JSON list of C-alpha atoms in Angstrom, two decimals:
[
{"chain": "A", "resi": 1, "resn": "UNK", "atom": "CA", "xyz": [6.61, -0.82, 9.85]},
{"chain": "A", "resi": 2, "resn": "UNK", "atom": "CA", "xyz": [3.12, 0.04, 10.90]},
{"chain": "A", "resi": 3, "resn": "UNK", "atom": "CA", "xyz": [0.42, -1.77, 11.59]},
{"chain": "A", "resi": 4, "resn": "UNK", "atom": "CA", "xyz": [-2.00, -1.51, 8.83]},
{"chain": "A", "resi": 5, "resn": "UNK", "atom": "CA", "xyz": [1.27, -1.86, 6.66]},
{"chain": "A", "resi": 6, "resn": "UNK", "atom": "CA", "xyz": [2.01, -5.40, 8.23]},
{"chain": "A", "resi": 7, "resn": "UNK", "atom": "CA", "xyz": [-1.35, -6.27, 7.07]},
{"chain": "A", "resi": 8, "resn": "UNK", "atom": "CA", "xyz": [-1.19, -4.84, 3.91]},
{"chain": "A", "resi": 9, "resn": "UNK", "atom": "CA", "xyz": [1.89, -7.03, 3.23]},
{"chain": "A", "resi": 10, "resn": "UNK", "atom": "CA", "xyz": [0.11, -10.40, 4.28]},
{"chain": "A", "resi": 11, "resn": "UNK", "atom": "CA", "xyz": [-2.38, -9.40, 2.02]},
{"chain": "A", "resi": 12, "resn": "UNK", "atom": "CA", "xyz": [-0.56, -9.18, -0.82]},
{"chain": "A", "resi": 13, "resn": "UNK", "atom": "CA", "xyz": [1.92, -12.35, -0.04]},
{"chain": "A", "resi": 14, "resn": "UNK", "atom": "CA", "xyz": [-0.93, -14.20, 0.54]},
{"chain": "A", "resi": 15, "resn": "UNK", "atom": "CA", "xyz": [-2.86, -13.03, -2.96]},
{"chain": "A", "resi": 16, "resn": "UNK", "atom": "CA", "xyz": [0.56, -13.19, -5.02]},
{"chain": "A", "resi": 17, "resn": "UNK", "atom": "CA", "xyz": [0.60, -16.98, -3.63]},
{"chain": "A", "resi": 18, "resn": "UNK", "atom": "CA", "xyz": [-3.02, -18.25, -3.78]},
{"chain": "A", "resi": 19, "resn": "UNK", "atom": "CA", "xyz": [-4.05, -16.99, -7.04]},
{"chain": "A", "resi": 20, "resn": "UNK", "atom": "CA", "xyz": [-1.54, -19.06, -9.29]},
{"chain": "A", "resi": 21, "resn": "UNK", "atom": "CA", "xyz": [-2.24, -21.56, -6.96]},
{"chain": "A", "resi": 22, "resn": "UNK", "atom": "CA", "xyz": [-5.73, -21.76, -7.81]},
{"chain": "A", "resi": 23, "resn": "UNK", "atom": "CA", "xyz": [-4.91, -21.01, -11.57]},
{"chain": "A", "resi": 24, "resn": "UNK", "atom": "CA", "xyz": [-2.50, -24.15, -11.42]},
{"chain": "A", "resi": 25, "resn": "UNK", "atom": "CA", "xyz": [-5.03, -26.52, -9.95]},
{"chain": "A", "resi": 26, "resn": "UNK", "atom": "CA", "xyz": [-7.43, -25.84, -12.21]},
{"chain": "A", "resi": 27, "resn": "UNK", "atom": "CA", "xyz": [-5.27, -26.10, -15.06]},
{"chain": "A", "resi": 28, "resn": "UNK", "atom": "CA", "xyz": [-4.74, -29.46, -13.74]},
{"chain": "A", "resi": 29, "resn": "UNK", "atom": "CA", "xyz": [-7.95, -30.16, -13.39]},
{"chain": "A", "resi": 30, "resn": "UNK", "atom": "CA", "xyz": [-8.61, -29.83, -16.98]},
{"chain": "A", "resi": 31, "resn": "UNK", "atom": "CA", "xyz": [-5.75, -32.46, -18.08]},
{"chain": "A", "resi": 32, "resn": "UNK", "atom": "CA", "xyz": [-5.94, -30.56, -20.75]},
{"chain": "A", "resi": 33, "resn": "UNK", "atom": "CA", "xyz": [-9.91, -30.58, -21.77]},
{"chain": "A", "resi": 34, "resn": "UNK", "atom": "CA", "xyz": [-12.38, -27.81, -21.67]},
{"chain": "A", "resi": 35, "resn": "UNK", "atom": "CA", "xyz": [-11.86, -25.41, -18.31]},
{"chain": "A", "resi": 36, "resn": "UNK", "atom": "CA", "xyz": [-15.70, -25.29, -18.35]},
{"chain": "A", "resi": 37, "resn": "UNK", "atom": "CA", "xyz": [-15.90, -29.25, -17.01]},
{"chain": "A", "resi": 38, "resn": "UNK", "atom": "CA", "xyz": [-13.65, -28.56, -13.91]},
{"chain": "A", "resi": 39, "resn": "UNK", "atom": "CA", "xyz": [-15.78, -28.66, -10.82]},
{"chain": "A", "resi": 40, "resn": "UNK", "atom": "CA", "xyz": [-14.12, -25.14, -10.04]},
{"chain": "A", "resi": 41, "resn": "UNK", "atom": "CA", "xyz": [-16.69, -24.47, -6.96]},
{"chain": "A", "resi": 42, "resn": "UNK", "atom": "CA", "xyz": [-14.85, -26.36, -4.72]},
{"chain": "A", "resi": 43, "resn": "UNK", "atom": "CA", "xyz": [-11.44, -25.14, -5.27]},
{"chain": "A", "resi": 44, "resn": "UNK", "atom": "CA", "xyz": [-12.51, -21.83, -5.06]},
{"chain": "A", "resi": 45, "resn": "UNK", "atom": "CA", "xyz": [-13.89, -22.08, -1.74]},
{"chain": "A", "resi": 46, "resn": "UNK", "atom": "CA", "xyz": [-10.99, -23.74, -0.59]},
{"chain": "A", "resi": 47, "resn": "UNK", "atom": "CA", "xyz": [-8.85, -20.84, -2.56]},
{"chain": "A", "resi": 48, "resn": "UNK", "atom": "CA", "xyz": [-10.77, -18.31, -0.74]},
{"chain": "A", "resi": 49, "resn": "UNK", "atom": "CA", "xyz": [-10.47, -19.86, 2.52]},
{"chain": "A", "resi": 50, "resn": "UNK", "atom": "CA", "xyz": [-6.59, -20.37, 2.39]},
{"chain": "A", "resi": 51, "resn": "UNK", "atom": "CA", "xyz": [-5.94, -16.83, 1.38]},
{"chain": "A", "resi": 52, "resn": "UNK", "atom": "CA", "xyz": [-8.36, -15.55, 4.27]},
{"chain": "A", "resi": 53, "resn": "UNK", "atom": "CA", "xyz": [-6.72, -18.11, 6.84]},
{"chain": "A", "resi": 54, "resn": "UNK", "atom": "CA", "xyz": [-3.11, -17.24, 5.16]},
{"chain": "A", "resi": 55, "resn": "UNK", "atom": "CA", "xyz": [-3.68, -13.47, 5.61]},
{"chain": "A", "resi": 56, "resn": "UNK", "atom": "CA", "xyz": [-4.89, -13.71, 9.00]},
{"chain": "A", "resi": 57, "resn": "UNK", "atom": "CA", "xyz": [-2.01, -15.73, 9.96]},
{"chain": "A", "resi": 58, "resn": "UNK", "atom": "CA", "xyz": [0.86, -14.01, 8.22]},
{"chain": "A", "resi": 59, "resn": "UNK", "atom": "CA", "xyz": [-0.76, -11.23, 10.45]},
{"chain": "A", "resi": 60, "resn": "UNK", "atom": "CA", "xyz": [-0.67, -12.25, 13.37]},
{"chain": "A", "resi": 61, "resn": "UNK", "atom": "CA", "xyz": [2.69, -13.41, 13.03]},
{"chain": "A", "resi": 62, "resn": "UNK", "atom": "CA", "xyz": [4.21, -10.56, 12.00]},
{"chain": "A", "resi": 63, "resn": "UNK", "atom": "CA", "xyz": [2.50, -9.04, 14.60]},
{"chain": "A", "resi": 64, "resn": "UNK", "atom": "CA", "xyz": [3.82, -10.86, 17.49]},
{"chain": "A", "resi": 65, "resn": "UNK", "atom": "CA", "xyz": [7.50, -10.54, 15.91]},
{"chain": "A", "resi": 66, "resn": "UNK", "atom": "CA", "xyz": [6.67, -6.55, 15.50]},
{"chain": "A", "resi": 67, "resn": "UNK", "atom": "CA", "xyz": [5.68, -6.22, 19.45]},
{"chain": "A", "resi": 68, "resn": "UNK", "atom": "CA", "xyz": [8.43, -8.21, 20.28]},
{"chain": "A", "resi": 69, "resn": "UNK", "atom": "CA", "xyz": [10.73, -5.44, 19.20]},
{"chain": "A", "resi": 70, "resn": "UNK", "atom": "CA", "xyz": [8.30, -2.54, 20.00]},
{"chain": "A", "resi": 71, "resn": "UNK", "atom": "CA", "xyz": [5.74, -3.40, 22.10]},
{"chain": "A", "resi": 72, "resn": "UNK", "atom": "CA", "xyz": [3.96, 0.31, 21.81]},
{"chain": "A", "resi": 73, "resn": "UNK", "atom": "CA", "xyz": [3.94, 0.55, 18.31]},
{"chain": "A", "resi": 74, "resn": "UNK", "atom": "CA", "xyz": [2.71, -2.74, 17.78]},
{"chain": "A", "resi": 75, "resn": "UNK", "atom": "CA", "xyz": [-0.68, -1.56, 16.56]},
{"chain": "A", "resi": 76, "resn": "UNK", "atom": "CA", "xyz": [-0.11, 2.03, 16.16]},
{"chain": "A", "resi": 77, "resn": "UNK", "atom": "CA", "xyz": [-1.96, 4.03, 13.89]},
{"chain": "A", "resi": 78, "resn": "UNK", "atom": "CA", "xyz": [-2.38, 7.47, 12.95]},
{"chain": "A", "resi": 79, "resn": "UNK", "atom": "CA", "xyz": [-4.31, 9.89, 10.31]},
{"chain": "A", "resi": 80, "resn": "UNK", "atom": "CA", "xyz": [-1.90, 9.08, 7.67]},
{"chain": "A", "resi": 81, "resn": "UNK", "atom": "CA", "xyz": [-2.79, 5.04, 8.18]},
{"chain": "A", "resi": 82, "resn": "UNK", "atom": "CA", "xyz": [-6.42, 5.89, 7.35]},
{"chain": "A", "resi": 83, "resn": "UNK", "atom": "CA", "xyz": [-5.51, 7.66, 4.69]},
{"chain": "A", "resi": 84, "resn": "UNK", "atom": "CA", "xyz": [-3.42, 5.21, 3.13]},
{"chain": "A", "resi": 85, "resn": "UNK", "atom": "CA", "xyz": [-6.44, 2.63, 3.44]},
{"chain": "A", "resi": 86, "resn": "UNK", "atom": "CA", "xyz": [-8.85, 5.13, 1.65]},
{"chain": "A", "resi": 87, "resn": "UNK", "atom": "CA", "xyz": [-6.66, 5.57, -1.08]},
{"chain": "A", "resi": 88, "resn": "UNK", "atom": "CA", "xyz": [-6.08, 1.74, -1.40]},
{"chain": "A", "resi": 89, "resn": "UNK", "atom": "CA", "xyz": [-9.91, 1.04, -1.28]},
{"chain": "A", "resi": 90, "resn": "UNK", "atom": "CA", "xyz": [-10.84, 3.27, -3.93]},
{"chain": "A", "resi": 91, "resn": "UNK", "atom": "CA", "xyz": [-7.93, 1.57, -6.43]},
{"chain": "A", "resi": 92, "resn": "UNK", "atom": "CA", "xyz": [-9.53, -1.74, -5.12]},
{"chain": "A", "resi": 93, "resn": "UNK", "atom": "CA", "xyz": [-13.00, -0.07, -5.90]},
{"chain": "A", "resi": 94, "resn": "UNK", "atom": "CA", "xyz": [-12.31, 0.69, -9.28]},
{"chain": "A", "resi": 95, "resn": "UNK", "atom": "CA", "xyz": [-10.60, -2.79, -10.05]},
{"chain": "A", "resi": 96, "resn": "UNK", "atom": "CA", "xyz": [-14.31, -3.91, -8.90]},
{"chain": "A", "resi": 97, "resn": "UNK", "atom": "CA", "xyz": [-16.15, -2.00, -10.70]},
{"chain": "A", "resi": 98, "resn": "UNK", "atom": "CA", "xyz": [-14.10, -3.46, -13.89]},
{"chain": "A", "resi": 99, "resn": "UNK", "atom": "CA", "xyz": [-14.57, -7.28, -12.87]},
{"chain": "A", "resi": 100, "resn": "UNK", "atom": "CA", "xyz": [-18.46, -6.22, -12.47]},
{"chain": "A", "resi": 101, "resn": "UNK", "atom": "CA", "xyz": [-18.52, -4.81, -15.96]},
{"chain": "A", "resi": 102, "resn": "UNK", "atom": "CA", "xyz": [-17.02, -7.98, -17.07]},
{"chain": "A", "resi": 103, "resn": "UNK", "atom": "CA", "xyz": [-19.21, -10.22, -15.18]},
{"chain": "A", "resi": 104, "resn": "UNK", "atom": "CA", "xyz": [-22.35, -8.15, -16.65]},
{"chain": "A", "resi": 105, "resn": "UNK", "atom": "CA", "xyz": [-20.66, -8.62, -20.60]},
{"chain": "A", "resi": 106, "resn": "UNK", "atom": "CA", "xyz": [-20.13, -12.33, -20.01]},
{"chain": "A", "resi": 107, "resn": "UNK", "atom": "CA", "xyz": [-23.71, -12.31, -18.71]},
{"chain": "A", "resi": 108, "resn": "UNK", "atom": "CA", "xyz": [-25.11, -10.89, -21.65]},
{"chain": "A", "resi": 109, "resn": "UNK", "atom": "CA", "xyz": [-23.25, -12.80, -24.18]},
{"chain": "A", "resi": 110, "resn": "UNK", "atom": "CA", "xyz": [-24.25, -16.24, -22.43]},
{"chain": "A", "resi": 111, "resn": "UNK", "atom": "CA", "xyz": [-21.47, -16.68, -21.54]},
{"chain": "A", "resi": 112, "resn": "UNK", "atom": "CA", "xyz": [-20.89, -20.50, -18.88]},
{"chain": "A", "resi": 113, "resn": "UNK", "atom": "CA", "xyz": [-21.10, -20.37, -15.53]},
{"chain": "A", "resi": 114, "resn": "UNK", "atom": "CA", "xyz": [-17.60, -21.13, -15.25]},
{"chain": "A", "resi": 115, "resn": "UNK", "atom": "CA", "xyz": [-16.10, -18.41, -17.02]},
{"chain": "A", "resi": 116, "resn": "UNK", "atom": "CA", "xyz": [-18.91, -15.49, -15.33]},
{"chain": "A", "resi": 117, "resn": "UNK", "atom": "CA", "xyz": [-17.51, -17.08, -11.81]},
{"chain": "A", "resi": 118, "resn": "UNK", "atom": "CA", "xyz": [-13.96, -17.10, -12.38]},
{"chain": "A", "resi": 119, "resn": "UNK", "atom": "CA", "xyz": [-14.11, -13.64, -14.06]},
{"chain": "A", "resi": 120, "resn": "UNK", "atom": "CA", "xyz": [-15.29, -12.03, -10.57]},
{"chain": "A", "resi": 121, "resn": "UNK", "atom": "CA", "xyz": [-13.07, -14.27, -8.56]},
{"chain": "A", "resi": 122, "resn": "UNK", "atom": "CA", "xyz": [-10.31, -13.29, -10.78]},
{"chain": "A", "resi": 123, "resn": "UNK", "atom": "CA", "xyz": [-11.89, -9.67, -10.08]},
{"chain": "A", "resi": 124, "resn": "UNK", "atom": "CA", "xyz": [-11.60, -10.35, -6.29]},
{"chain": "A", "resi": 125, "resn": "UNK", "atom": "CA", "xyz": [-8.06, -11.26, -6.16]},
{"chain": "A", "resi": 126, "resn": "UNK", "atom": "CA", "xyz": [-6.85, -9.05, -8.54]},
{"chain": "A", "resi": 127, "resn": "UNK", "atom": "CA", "xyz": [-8.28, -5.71, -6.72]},
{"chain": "A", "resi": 128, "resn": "UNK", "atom": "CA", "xyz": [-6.75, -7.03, -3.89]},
{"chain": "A", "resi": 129, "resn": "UNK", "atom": "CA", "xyz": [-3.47, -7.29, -5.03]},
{"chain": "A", "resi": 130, "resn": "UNK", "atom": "CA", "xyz": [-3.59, -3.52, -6.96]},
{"chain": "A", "resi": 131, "resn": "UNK", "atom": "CA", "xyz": [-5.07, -2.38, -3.77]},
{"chain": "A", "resi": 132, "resn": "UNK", "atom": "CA", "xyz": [-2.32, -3.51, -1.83]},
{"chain": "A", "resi": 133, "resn": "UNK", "atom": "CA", "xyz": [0.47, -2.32, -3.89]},
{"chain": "A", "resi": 134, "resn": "UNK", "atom": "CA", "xyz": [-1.23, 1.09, -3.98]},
{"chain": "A", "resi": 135, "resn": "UNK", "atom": "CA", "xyz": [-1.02, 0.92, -0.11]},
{"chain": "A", "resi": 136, "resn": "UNK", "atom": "CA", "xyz": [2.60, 0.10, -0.24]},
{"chain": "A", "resi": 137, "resn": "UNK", "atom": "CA", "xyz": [3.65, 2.67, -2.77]},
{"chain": "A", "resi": 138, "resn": "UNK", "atom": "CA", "xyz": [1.82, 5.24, -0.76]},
{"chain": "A", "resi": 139, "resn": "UNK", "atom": "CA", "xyz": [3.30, 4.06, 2.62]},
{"chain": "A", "resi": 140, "resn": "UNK", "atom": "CA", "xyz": [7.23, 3.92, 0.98]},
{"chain": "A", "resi": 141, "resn": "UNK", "atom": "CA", "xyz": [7.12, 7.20, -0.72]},
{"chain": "A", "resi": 142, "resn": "UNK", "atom": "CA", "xyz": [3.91, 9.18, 1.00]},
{"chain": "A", "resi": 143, "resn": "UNK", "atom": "CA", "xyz": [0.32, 10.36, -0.51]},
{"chain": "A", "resi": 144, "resn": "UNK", "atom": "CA", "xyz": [0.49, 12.94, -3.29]}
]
């Protein structure tokens, strides 16, 4: 497994875990009253932060496990890594693009701060996670 593959994988292990996570705790929050009194801001940040740390730590690990077995192509990449990554940011793009639409509708119908937030956060993650299966299809059975 390549390195931008490696990555791709914490990426997505780390998304597939923090988002419910967040979902859960807010959930809780509520105790069963209206979503829109949770203070959400600050488990957000500290959703956001986890995944980032989580992702950069699943990395690293796998990284040093990777180079244990073969040192050279550690951090290896070719043409066909780039490639991969274009294709994955322009599935991520479009996921985007759809959260921003969302945000913009919300917007317009008044919609509470709570909701408009959540809806791009929700955006965020879930670009991510379609942008990181896209990688991993492509890298198992090759671009089209």
């Amino acid at each position: 497994m390549v390195y931008t593959e490696r990555n791709t994988w914490s990426t997505l292990i780390a998304t597939a875990v923090i988002i419910p996570g967040y979902i859960v705790v807010v959930l809780q929050q509520a105790a069963g009253g209206p979503l829109t009194s949770v203070d959400w801001f600050p488990i957000m940040l500290w959703a956001i932060g986890i995944s980032i740390a989580a992702t950069i730590v699943l990395s690293l690990l796998w990284g040093i496990f990777a180079g244990l077995r073969d040192p050279k192509g550690a951090t290896a990449t070719d043409i066909r890594d780039r490639d991969i990554d274009r294709m994955g940011a322009r599935v991520e793009h479009a996921f985007l693009v759809i959260a921003g639409l969302g945000v913009i509708a919300l917007c317009a119908v008044g919609a509470d701060v709570f909701w408009i937030a959540n809806a791009m956060f929700l955006g965020f993650a879930v670009s991510s996670f379609i942008g990181s299966i896209a990688r991993i299809i492509a890298y198992r059975r090759g671009l089209v």
